[in-house]
Amino acid sequence: MSRVLVIGAGGVGSVAVHKMAMNAEIFSHITLASRTKSKCDAIAESVKQRTGVAIDTAALDADDVAATTAMIQAVKPALVVNLALPYQDLNLMDACLAAGVNYMDTANYGPRDEAKFEYKWQWAYQDRFKDAGLMALLGSGFDPGVTSVFTTYTKKHLLDRIDTLDILDCNGGDTGLPFATNFNPEINLREVTAPSRHWENGQWIEGPALTHKQVFDFDQVGEKNMYLMYHEELESLAKFYPEISRIRFWMTFGDSYLKHLDVLQNIGMTSIEPMMFQGREIIPIEFLKALLPEPSSLGPLTKGKTNIGTIATGLKDGVAKTVYVNNICDHEEAYAETGNQAVSYTTGVPAMIGAALMLTGQWKGAGVFNMEQLDPDPFMDMLNTQGLPWKVQDLDAPLAF
Ligand code: NDP
């Protein structure tokens, strides 16, 4: 029985809080705080209707470390779950240290003025969390998050040695809108417009964004174009699995999405460089975010499925094998359960699971942890019981590309 403070009332925060309320024996008291309190109240109303559980809500600017520390001290949670934006990660880690409380998030820190998300800033908190006897768990979403747990599970149970790893992220969902991002548009567009980067033989290989394309036939979705990209779990996987000679990340994009993205990029709308407009400074990508649909509004519109998994090659008992671990999630079912589409669902459920494992002491330690460092088994068990069932398949052959 533990108190939890969740920060961030977007699609991911909404799913996580609904799922926490459905696991009231672990989450005895939930407070949801975010910049806009009305969004917390709307989520609280939905949680009450769907689960009968009442949660507390509060307004909070998590960029204000003193105010956040004071709120943590007043709420007295055993854990702060950061589901705001990556920009808040360090401030929230500082506030957790000041208040003496454990920390968890789903996305690694990136400064606002640099299109770069890296773990180095958060790894630098290792000694401070360790010395305080506190735990910080980084990246407990789907990717990063579940994809690292799938890899750890593969290494623990399916292969004695992993040689190559491909992460395949397919969103086969259709909103019917010409252009929308399925999670925070600013973060999403920064991610997909960054140069591609993969890990090969001990070094990063860079290429232009969204140019290396392959076709893959995804179960329950069908054939999709997927593109080689950089994604944040590549950094922790390369660090914790030096044995893997090549690690790549692929994400599917439809032609319409890419056409819109191309135009937006060509006219400078995805730029993070401040510019003057009618006497005030604006950042084009922030203005674009204001024009695009809120990801949390896409729930009722989205139909189809996500299919995300890992394909690993390696050796088991001396025999070469290729194993595929994946989850398929239905947008409409996710919406029926929590009022949010599958991209928020596939992130919010693992966030709840990471929090549950910390609160129940199944995952514990002092310091800053990535998902790869923790026992995958209780997490994999909860994925099956909490709405994200997975399956393992032996493939006949490695990927042909
Ligand atoms: P949204 O943009 O929908 O929600 C973010 C929420 O954080 C909003 O409610 C926003 O408030 C709030 N917020 C922003 N800044 C502050 C602040 N300074 N203080 C308090 N609250 C703040 O994003 P998502 O729900 O889609 O994503 C949430 C997080 O999950 C992001 O970090 C994202 O990168 C991560 N993510 C991780 C994935 C994974 O698989 N690991 C996949 C998808 C997302 P307001 O409404 O007022 O703007």
Tab-separated table of C-alpha atoms and ligand atoms in Angstrom:
chain	number	residue	atom	x	y	z
A	1	MET	CA	0.000	0.000	0.000
A	2	SER	CA	1.735	3.145	-1.162
A	3	ARG	CA	1.136	6.717	-2.065
A	4	VAL	CA	2.201	7.911	-5.511
A	5	LEU	CA	2.521	11.370	-7.078
A	6	VAL	CA	2.101	11.352	-10.873
A	7	ILE	CA	3.182	14.480	-12.750
A	8	GLY	CA	1.818	15.170	-16.257
A	9	ALA	CA	-1.821	14.976	-17.373
A	10	GLY	CA	-1.371	14.059	-21.051
A	11	GLY	CA	-2.363	10.806	-22.734
A	12	VAL	CA	0.355	8.779	-20.985
A	13	GLY	CA	-0.425	10.244	-17.547
A	14	SER	CA	-4.107	9.511	-18.095
A	15	VAL	CA	-3.533	5.826	-18.918
A	16	ALA	CA	-1.052	5.344	-16.052
A	17	VAL	CA	-3.426	6.839	-13.491
A	18	HIS	CA	-6.393	4.758	-14.747
A	19	LYS	CA	-4.301	1.602	-14.502
A	20	MET	CA	-2.989	2.551	-11.044
A	21	ALA	CA	-6.572	3.015	-9.863
A	22	MET	CA	-7.352	-0.466	-11.219
A	23	ASN	CA	-4.523	-1.779	-8.995
A	24	ALA	CA	-5.610	-0.094	-5.777
A	25	GLU	CA	-4.032	-2.817	-3.628
A	26	ILE	CA	-0.621	-1.473	-4.775
A	27	PHE	CA	-1.446	2.210	-5.303
A	28	SER	CA	-3.305	3.092	-2.123
A	29	HIS	CA	-3.442	6.820	-2.836
A	30	ILE	CA	-2.886	8.660	-6.132
A	31	THR	CA	-2.227	12.368	-6.639
A	32	LEU	CA	-2.086	13.693	-10.216
A	33	ALA	CA	-0.417	17.082	-10.666
A	34	SER	CA	0.208	18.944	-13.911
A	35	ARG	CA	0.570	22.432	-15.343
A	36	THR	CA	-3.124	22.651	-16.260
A	37	LYS	CA	-5.249	21.477	-13.331
A	38	SER	CA	-8.423	21.169	-15.419
A	39	LYS	CA	-6.766	18.329	-17.360
A	40	CYS	CA	-6.021	16.529	-14.056
A	41	ASP	CA	-9.650	17.028	-12.983
A	42	ALA	CA	-10.983	15.593	-16.261
A	43	ILE	CA	-8.793	12.505	-15.788
A	44	ALA	CA	-9.895	12.207	-12.142
A	45	GLU	CA	-13.519	12.298	-13.273
A	46	SER	CA	-12.930	9.526	-15.819
A	47	VAL	CA	-11.006	7.433	-13.249
A	48	LYS	CA	-13.873	7.824	-10.770
A	49	GLN	CA	-16.443	6.789	-13.376
A	50	ARG	CA	-14.487	3.828	-14.689
A	51	THR	CA	-13.002	2.449	-11.459
A	52	GLY	CA	-14.821	4.102	-8.550
A	53	VAL	CA	-11.463	5.335	-7.196
A	54	ALA	CA	-11.122	8.993	-6.146
A	55	ILE	CA	-7.750	10.607	-6.806
A	56	ASP	CA	-6.350	13.986	-5.713
A	57	THR	CA	-5.396	16.601	-8.291
A	58	ALA	CA	-3.205	19.691	-8.166
A	59	ALA	CA	-1.691	22.401	-10.358
A	60	LEU	CA	2.102	22.263	-10.593
A	61	ASP	CA	4.810	23.780	-12.750
A	62	ALA	CA	7.419	21.044	-12.561
A	63	ASP	CA	10.056	23.446	-13.895
A	64	ASP	CA	9.874	25.107	-10.463
A	65	VAL	CA	12.021	22.828	-8.288
A	66	ALA	CA	11.113	24.555	-5.000
A	67	ALA	CA	7.371	24.307	-5.658
A	68	THR	CA	7.735	20.686	-6.725
A	69	THR	CA	9.773	19.825	-3.626
A	70	ALA	CA	7.127	21.461	-1.428
A	71	MET	CA	4.386	19.468	-3.159
A	72	ILE	CA	6.276	16.199	-2.714
A	73	GLN	CA	6.752	17.019	0.979
A	74	ALA	CA	3.042	17.762	1.364
A	75	VAL	CA	1.785	14.698	-0.564
A	76	LYS	CA	4.390	12.364	1.036
A	77	PRO	CA	4.463	9.820	-1.815
A	78	ALA	CA	6.752	6.776	-1.838
A	79	LEU	CA	7.399	7.490	-5.538
A	80	VAL	CA	7.179	10.369	-8.030
A	81	VAL	CA	6.208	9.221	-11.545
A	82	ASN	CA	7.262	11.766	-14.163
A	83	LEU	CA	4.884	11.668	-17.144
A	84	ALA	CA	5.347	15.327	-18.068
A	85	LEU	CA	7.918	16.084	-20.771
A	86	PRO	CA	11.592	15.122	-21.001
A	87	TYR	CA	12.521	18.770	-20.291
A	88	GLN	CA	11.300	18.284	-16.706
A	89	ASP	CA	13.407	15.177	-15.946
A	90	LEU	CA	16.335	16.867	-14.217
A	91	ASN	CA	14.195	19.311	-12.249
A	92	LEU	CA	12.051	16.450	-11.004
A	93	MET	CA	15.110	14.388	-10.089
A	94	ASP	CA	16.417	17.403	-8.138
A	95	ALA	CA	13.087	17.782	-6.347
A	96	CYS	CA	13.014	14.053	-5.503
A	97	LEU	CA	16.505	14.278	-4.026
A	98	ALA	CA	15.539	17.366	-2.016
A	99	ALA	CA	12.422	15.644	-0.663
A	100	GLY	CA	14.041	12.195	-0.252
A	101	VAL	CA	11.687	10.286	-2.577
A	102	ASN	CA	12.170	7.716	-5.370
A	103	TYR	CA	11.800	8.776	-9.023
A	104	MET	CA	10.608	7.165	-12.269
A	105	ASP	CA	10.084	8.370	-15.878
A	106	THR	CA	9.419	7.177	-19.443
A	107	ALA	CA	11.668	9.411	-21.547
A	108	ASN	CA	15.255	10.572	-21.165
A	109	TYR	CA	16.251	14.178	-20.698
A	110	GLY	CA	16.688	16.529	-23.623
A	111	PRO	CA	17.424	20.232	-23.359
A	112	ARG	CA	14.855	22.472	-25.051
A	113	ASP	CA	17.434	24.213	-27.237
A	114	GLU	CA	19.163	21.085	-28.591
A	115	ALA	CA	17.456	18.319	-30.602
A	116	LYS	CA	19.216	15.685	-28.557
A	117	PHE	CA	17.941	13.192	-26.008
A	118	GLU	CA	20.642	11.382	-24.088
A	119	TYR	CA	20.993	9.532	-20.817
A	120	LYS	CA	24.270	11.232	-19.857
A	121	TRP	CA	22.570	14.005	-17.911
A	122	GLN	CA	20.505	11.561	-15.861
A	123	TRP	CA	23.312	9.021	-15.440
A	124	ALA	CA	25.259	11.879	-13.839
A	125	TYR	CA	22.790	11.640	-10.889
A	126	GLN	CA	24.036	8.126	-10.040
A	127	ASP	CA	26.059	9.049	-6.953
A	128	ARG	CA	23.493	11.472	-5.601
A	129	PHE	CA	20.689	8.881	-5.686
A	130	LYS	CA	22.995	6.164	-4.396
A	131	ASP	CA	24.273	8.250	-1.505
A	132	ALA	CA	20.707	9.199	-0.583
A	133	GLY	CA	19.634	5.517	-0.672
A	134	LEU	CA	17.036	6.395	-3.322
A	135	MET	CA	16.118	4.732	-6.611
A	136	ALA	CA	15.588	6.463	-9.961
A	137	LEU	CA	14.177	4.252	-12.717
A	138	LEU	CA	14.624	5.634	-16.243
A	139	GLY	CA	12.521	4.913	-19.324
A	140	SER	CA	9.652	2.697	-18.122
A	141	GLY	CA	7.427	3.193	-21.180
A	142	PHE	CA	7.189	0.942	-24.256
A	143	ASP	CA	10.148	2.144	-26.249
A	144	PRO	CA	12.192	2.847	-24.247
A	145	GLY	CA	10.936	0.465	-21.619
A	146	VAL	CA	9.289	-2.753	-22.750
A	147	THR	CA	11.724	-3.131	-25.680
A	148	SER	CA	14.636	-3.216	-23.196
A	149	VAL	CA	12.736	-5.671	-20.974
A	150	PHE	CA	12.053	-7.889	-24.039
A	151	THR	CA	15.812	-7.860	-24.711
A	152	THR	CA	16.686	-8.687	-21.103
A	153	TYR	CA	14.094	-11.489	-21.161
A	154	THR	CA	15.561	-12.787	-24.444
A	155	LYS	CA	19.007	-12.915	-22.863
A	156	LYS	CA	17.728	-14.517	-19.651
A	157	HIS	CA	15.508	-17.210	-21.206
A	158	LEU	CA	15.772	-17.481	-24.979
A	159	LEU	CA	19.382	-16.982	-26.122
A	160	ASP	CA	22.716	-17.563	-24.391
A	161	ARG	CA	24.286	-14.846	-26.527
A	162	ILE	CA	22.644	-12.080	-28.532
A	163	ASP	CA	24.488	-11.126	-31.725
A	164	THR	CA	22.095	-8.661	-33.384
A	165	LEU	CA	18.983	-6.863	-32.221
A	166	ASP	CA	16.310	-5.086	-34.278
A	167	ILE	CA	13.489	-3.165	-32.619
A	168	LEU	CA	10.419	-2.903	-34.871
A	169	ASP	CA	7.830	-0.287	-33.914
A	170	CYS	CA	4.681	-0.337	-36.013
A	171	ASN	CA	1.694	1.881	-35.444
A	172	GLY	CA	-0.957	0.596	-37.817
A	173	GLY	CA	-3.480	3.030	-36.351
A	174	ASP	CA	-5.398	5.445	-38.556
A	175	THR	CA	-6.920	8.652	-37.162
A	176	GLY	CA	-8.544	9.671	-40.439
A	177	LEU	CA	-6.759	13.039	-40.046
A	178	PRO	CA	-4.259	14.211	-42.689
A	179	PHE	CA	-1.489	14.752	-40.117
A	180	ALA	CA	-1.328	14.099	-36.384
A	181	THR	CA	1.337	12.819	-34.016
A	182	ASN	CA	0.310	10.142	-31.570
A	183	PHE	CA	2.285	11.511	-28.657
A	184	ASN	CA	3.520	14.981	-27.770
A	185	PRO	CA	4.053	16.568	-31.243
A	186	GLU	CA	7.136	18.553	-30.272
A	187	ILE	CA	8.933	15.519	-28.822
A	188	ASN	CA	7.700	13.276	-31.660
A	189	LEU	CA	8.853	15.620	-34.441
A	190	ARG	CA	12.235	16.186	-32.810
A	191	GLU	CA	12.669	12.411	-32.669
A	192	VAL	CA	11.708	11.596	-36.252
A	193	THR	CA	13.576	14.483	-37.868
A	194	ALA	CA	16.875	13.626	-36.135
A	195	PRO	CA	19.570	11.866	-38.226
A	196	SER	CA	19.273	8.072	-38.170
A	197	ARG	CA	21.819	6.342	-35.965
A	198	HIS	CA	22.452	2.686	-35.196
A	199	TRP	CA	25.064	0.752	-33.243
A	200	GLU	CA	27.440	-1.468	-35.187
A	201	ASN	CA	30.689	-3.077	-34.053
A	202	GLY	CA	31.239	-0.708	-31.151
A	203	GLN	CA	30.361	2.536	-32.883
A	204	TRP	CA	27.448	4.702	-33.936
A	205	ILE	CA	26.705	4.818	-37.670
A	206	GLU	CA	24.827	7.972	-38.685
A	207	GLY	CA	22.757	8.657	-41.777
A	208	PRO	CA	20.188	11.173	-42.984
A	209	ALA	CA	16.748	11.055	-41.337
A	210	LEU	CA	14.069	8.727	-42.723
A	211	THR	CA	15.921	7.545	-45.829
A	212	HIS	CA	16.733	3.876	-45.164
A	213	LYS	CA	13.459	2.041	-45.757
A	214	GLN	CA	12.471	-1.636	-45.497
A	215	VAL	CA	9.135	-3.401	-45.850
A	216	PHE	CA	7.965	-5.727	-43.061
A	217	ASP	CA	4.779	-7.772	-42.785
A	218	PHE	CA	3.463	-7.067	-39.265
A	219	ASP	CA	1.115	-9.610	-37.704
A	220	GLN	CA	-2.475	-8.271	-37.518
A	221	VAL	CA	-1.415	-5.037	-39.282
A	222	GLY	CA	-0.008	-6.094	-42.658
A	223	GLU	CA	2.892	-4.896	-44.791
A	224	LYS	CA	4.295	-1.497	-43.805
A	225	ASN	CA	7.252	0.654	-44.755
A	226	MET	CA	9.554	1.052	-41.791
A	227	TYR	CA	12.493	3.443	-41.524
A	228	LEU	CA	15.808	3.209	-39.722
A	229	MET	CA	15.878	5.802	-36.897
A	230	TYR	CA	17.674	6.724	-33.750
A	231	HIS	CA	15.707	5.938	-30.610
A	232	GLU	CA	16.729	6.476	-27.034
A	233	GLU	CA	16.884	2.857	-25.819
A	234	LEU	CA	19.715	2.234	-28.316
A	235	GLU	CA	22.020	4.122	-25.935
A	236	SER	CA	21.253	2.008	-22.859
A	237	LEU	CA	21.130	-1.258	-24.840
A	238	ALA	CA	24.584	-0.556	-26.320
A	239	LYS	CA	25.893	0.243	-22.834
A	240	PHE	CA	24.445	-2.760	-21.011
A	241	TYR	CA	24.823	-5.304	-23.845
A	242	PRO	CA	28.325	-4.831	-25.258
A	243	GLU	CA	28.076	-8.383	-26.716
A	244	ILE	CA	25.482	-7.261	-29.305
A	245	SER	CA	27.336	-6.327	-32.490
A	246	ARG	CA	24.468	-4.494	-34.202
A	247	ILE	CA	21.416	-2.762	-32.710
A	248	ARG	CA	18.899	-1.015	-34.960
A	249	PHE	CA	15.527	0.677	-34.448
A	250	TRP	CA	12.809	0.805	-37.120
A	251	MET	CA	9.540	2.731	-37.078
A	252	THR	CA	6.697	2.616	-39.591
A	253	PHE	CA	5.459	5.788	-41.275
A	254	GLY	CA	2.760	6.182	-43.910
A	255	ASP	CA	3.381	8.132	-47.106
A	256	SER	CA	0.936	10.885	-46.110
A	257	TYR	CA	2.703	11.470	-42.771
A	258	LEU	CA	6.068	11.686	-44.538
A	259	LYS	CA	4.724	14.062	-47.210
A	260	HIS	CA	3.401	16.449	-44.556
A	261	LEU	CA	6.599	16.161	-42.543
A	262	ASP	CA	8.667	16.937	-45.632
A	263	VAL	CA	6.713	20.111	-46.340
A	264	LEU	CA	6.768	21.224	-42.693
A	265	GLN	CA	10.530	20.706	-42.597
A	266	ASN	CA	11.133	22.437	-45.928
A	267	ILE	CA	9.316	25.559	-44.791
A	268	GLY	CA	11.032	25.588	-41.389
A	269	MET	CA	8.034	24.710	-39.220
A	270	THR	CA	9.889	21.953	-37.356
A	271	SER	CA	12.794	24.237	-36.405
A	272	ILE	CA	13.712	24.622	-32.716
A	273	GLU	CA	15.564	27.904	-33.429
A	274	PRO	CA	13.781	30.923	-31.894
A	275	MET	CA	12.629	33.572	-34.407
A	276	MET	CA	10.893	36.942	-34.186
A	277	PHE	CA	7.233	37.050	-35.256
A	278	GLN	CA	5.163	40.251	-34.973
A	279	GLY	CA	7.405	41.615	-32.276
A	280	ARG	CA	7.680	38.512	-30.125
A	281	GLU	CA	10.005	35.551	-30.089
A	282	ILE	CA	8.492	32.216	-31.097
A	283	ILE	CA	9.909	28.752	-31.667
A	284	PRO	CA	8.408	27.329	-34.883
A	285	ILE	CA	8.001	23.748	-33.596
A	286	GLU	CA	6.160	25.032	-30.495
A	287	PHE	CA	3.820	27.048	-32.716
A	288	LEU	CA	3.266	23.959	-34.875
A	289	LYS	CA	2.422	21.960	-31.725
A	290	ALA	CA	-0.301	24.472	-30.952
A	291	LEU	CA	-1.827	23.875	-34.405
A	292	LEU	CA	-1.743	20.075	-34.336
A	293	PRO	CA	-4.352	17.934	-32.565
A	294	GLU	CA	-3.634	17.100	-28.916
A	295	PRO	CA	-2.565	13.440	-28.806
A	296	SER	CA	-5.042	12.902	-25.962
A	297	SER	CA	-7.860	13.940	-28.341
A	298	LEU	CA	-7.060	11.155	-30.842
A	299	GLY	CA	-8.544	8.342	-28.741
A	300	PRO	CA	-12.030	8.264	-30.246
A	301	LEU	CA	-10.661	8.679	-33.790
A	302	THR	CA	-7.979	6.009	-33.931
A	303	LYS	CA	-8.639	2.573	-35.393
A	304	GLY	CA	-6.194	-0.275	-35.972
A	305	LYS	CA	-3.356	-1.811	-33.991
A	306	THR	CA	0.183	-1.237	-32.832
A	307	ASN	CA	2.701	-4.061	-33.096
A	308	ILE	CA	6.036	-3.451	-31.362
A	309	GLY	CA	8.748	-5.998	-30.710
A	310	THR	CA	12.352	-7.121	-30.798
A	311	ILE	CA	14.009	-9.554	-33.205
A	312	ALA	CA	17.235	-10.972	-31.838
A	313	THR	CA	19.701	-13.351	-33.445
A	314	GLY	CA	22.203	-15.357	-31.454
A	315	LEU	CA	23.041	-18.753	-30.028
A	316	LYS	CA	21.055	-21.109	-27.797
A	317	ASP	CA	22.864	-24.252	-26.667
A	318	GLY	CA	25.337	-23.698	-29.489
A	319	VAL	CA	22.643	-23.469	-32.196
A	320	ALA	CA	21.957	-20.269	-34.173
A	321	LYS	CA	18.439	-18.908	-33.548
A	322	THR	CA	16.287	-15.897	-34.363
A	323	VAL	CA	13.628	-14.966	-31.810
A	324	TYR	CA	10.860	-12.389	-32.089
A	325	VAL	CA	9.123	-11.051	-28.949
A	326	ASN	CA	6.229	-8.668	-29.567
A	327	ASN	CA	3.008	-7.140	-28.308
A	328	ILE	CA	-0.023	-6.162	-30.372
A	329	CYS	CA	-2.340	-3.510	-28.960
A	330	ASP	CA	-5.709	-2.458	-30.366
A	331	HIS	CA	-6.429	1.293	-30.416
A	332	GLU	CA	-10.184	0.918	-29.941
A	333	GLU	CA	-9.838	-1.543	-27.058
A	334	ALA	CA	-7.324	0.766	-25.357
A	335	TYR	CA	-9.779	3.626	-25.783
A	336	ALA	CA	-12.685	1.628	-24.400
A	337	GLU	CA	-10.692	0.775	-21.273
A	338	THR	CA	-9.026	4.102	-20.451
A	339	GLY	CA	-10.292	6.744	-22.886
A	340	ASN	CA	-6.888	6.909	-24.638
A	341	GLN	CA	-5.473	5.428	-27.862
A	342	ALA	CA	-2.892	2.651	-27.993
A	343	VAL	CA	0.257	4.802	-28.172
A	344	SER	CA	-0.629	6.396	-24.832
A	345	TYR	CA	-1.815	2.995	-23.566
A	346	THR	CA	1.367	1.137	-24.530
A	347	THR	CA	3.370	3.782	-22.640
A	348	GLY	CA	1.089	4.334	-19.634
A	349	VAL	CA	0.692	0.641	-18.786
A	350	PRO	CA	4.482	-0.006	-18.547
A	351	ALA	CA	4.781	3.205	-16.523
A	352	MET	CA	2.259	1.796	-14.060
A	353	ILE	CA	4.089	-1.564	-14.031
A	354	GLY	CA	7.501	0.020	-13.348
A	355	ALA	CA	5.928	2.026	-10.530
A	356	ALA	CA	4.199	-1.078	-9.129
A	357	LEU	CA	7.454	-3.065	-9.104
A	358	MET	CA	9.234	-0.233	-7.287
A	359	LEU	CA	6.442	0.220	-4.749
A	360	THR	CA	6.214	-3.510	-4.008
A	361	GLY	CA	10.008	-3.761	-3.692
A	362	GLN	CA	10.310	-6.300	-6.535
A	363	TRP	CA	12.570	-3.802	-8.250
A	364	LYS	CA	14.767	-2.031	-5.770
A	365	GLY	CA	18.192	-0.487	-5.414
A	366	ALA	CA	20.018	2.729	-4.645
A	367	GLY	CA	21.125	4.795	-7.627
A	368	VAL	CA	19.971	5.465	-11.178
A	369	PHE	CA	18.737	2.389	-13.076
A	370	ASN	CA	17.841	1.579	-16.658
A	371	MET	CA	15.352	-1.153	-17.463
A	372	GLU	CA	18.120	-3.477	-18.712
A	373	GLN	CA	19.555	-3.713	-15.187
A	374	LEU	CA	16.455	-5.214	-13.569
A	375	ASP	CA	14.887	-8.690	-13.544
A	376	PRO	CA	12.541	-8.874	-16.551
A	377	ASP	CA	10.313	-11.665	-15.164
A	378	PRO	CA	7.936	-9.752	-12.856
A	379	PHE	CA	7.584	-7.022	-15.495
A	380	MET	CA	6.820	-9.557	-18.254
A	381	ASP	CA	4.250	-11.241	-15.974
A	382	MET	CA	2.492	-7.953	-15.335
A	383	LEU	CA	2.444	-7.063	-19.052
A	384	ASN	CA	0.364	-10.205	-19.554
A	385	THR	CA	-2.066	-9.429	-16.741
A	386	GLN	CA	-2.306	-5.651	-17.230
A	387	GLY	CA	-3.379	-5.404	-20.873
A	388	LEU	CA	-0.199	-5.796	-22.949
A	389	PRO	CA	0.175	-9.544	-23.586
A	390	TRP	CA	3.252	-10.593	-25.537
A	391	LYS	CA	4.329	-13.635	-27.455
A	392	VAL	CA	7.603	-15.282	-28.428
A	393	GLN	CA	8.179	-16.799	-31.860
A	394	ASP	CA	11.174	-18.608	-33.322
A	395	LEU	CA	11.723	-17.209	-36.822
A	396	ASP	CA	13.042	-19.476	-39.578
A	397	ALA	CA	15.748	-17.013	-40.563
A	398	PRO	CA	17.257	-13.653	-39.538
A	399	LEU	CA	15.962	-10.485	-41.241
A	400	ALA	CA	17.187	-10.396	-44.843
A	401	PHE	CA	18.371	-6.781	-44.556
B	1	NDP	P1	1.459	15.222	-23.565
B	1	NDP	O1	2.066	16.386	-24.214
B	1	NDP	O2	0.131	14.699	-24.006
B	1	NDP	O3	1.359	15.459	-21.986
B	1	NDP	C1	2.381	16.041	-21.235
B	1	NDP	C2	1.767	16.580	-19.962
B	1	NDP	O4	2.809	17.161	-19.173
B	1	NDP	C3	0.736	17.678	-20.228
B	1	NDP	O5	-0.361	17.474	-19.380
B	1	NDP	C4	1.502	18.949	-19.858
B	1	NDP	O6	0.717	19.985	-19.346
B	1	NDP	C5	2.384	18.433	-18.748
B	1	NDP	N1	3.511	19.346	-18.553
B	1	NDP	C6	4.323	19.870	-19.492
B	1	NDP	N2	5.210	20.694	-18.919
B	1	NDP	C7	4.932	20.705	-17.599
B	1	NDP	C8	5.498	21.364	-16.486
B	1	NDP	N3	6.514	22.223	-16.607
B	1	NDP	N4	4.971	21.138	-15.269
B	1	NDP	C9	3.921	20.281	-15.118
B	1	NDP	N5	3.358	19.633	-16.131
B	1	NDP	C10	3.853	19.827	-17.363
B	1	NDP	O7	2.540	14.041	-23.677
B	1	NDP	P2	2.317	12.462	-23.593
B	1	NDP	O8	1.373	12.139	-22.504
B	1	NDP	O9	2.071	11.953	-24.952
B	1	NDP	O10	3.781	11.999	-23.169
B	1	NDP	C11	4.230	12.111	-21.824
B	1	NDP	C12	5.675	11.647	-21.728
B	1	NDP	O11	5.775	10.287	-22.154
B	1	NDP	C13	6.655	12.429	-22.594
B	1	NDP	O12	7.848	12.620	-21.858
B	1	NDP	C14	6.921	11.527	-23.757
B	1	NDP	O13	8.188	11.758	-24.321
B	1	NDP	C15	6.862	10.184	-23.066
B	1	NDP	N6	6.582	9.076	-23.992
B	1	NDP	C16	7.311	7.929	-23.849
B	1	NDP	C17	7.082	6.866	-24.684
B	1	NDP	C18	7.798	5.574	-24.454
B	1	NDP	O14	7.418	4.568	-25.075
B	1	NDP	N7	8.801	5.502	-23.607
B	1	NDP	C19	6.101	6.926	-25.783
B	1	NDP	C20	5.306	8.129	-25.770
B	1	NDP	C21	5.571	9.170	-24.919
B	1	NDP	P3	-0.147	20.955	-20.308
B	1	NDP	O15	-1.319	20.117	-20.666
B	1	NDP	O16	-0.487	22.120	-19.467
B	1	NDP	O17	0.726	21.291	-21.483
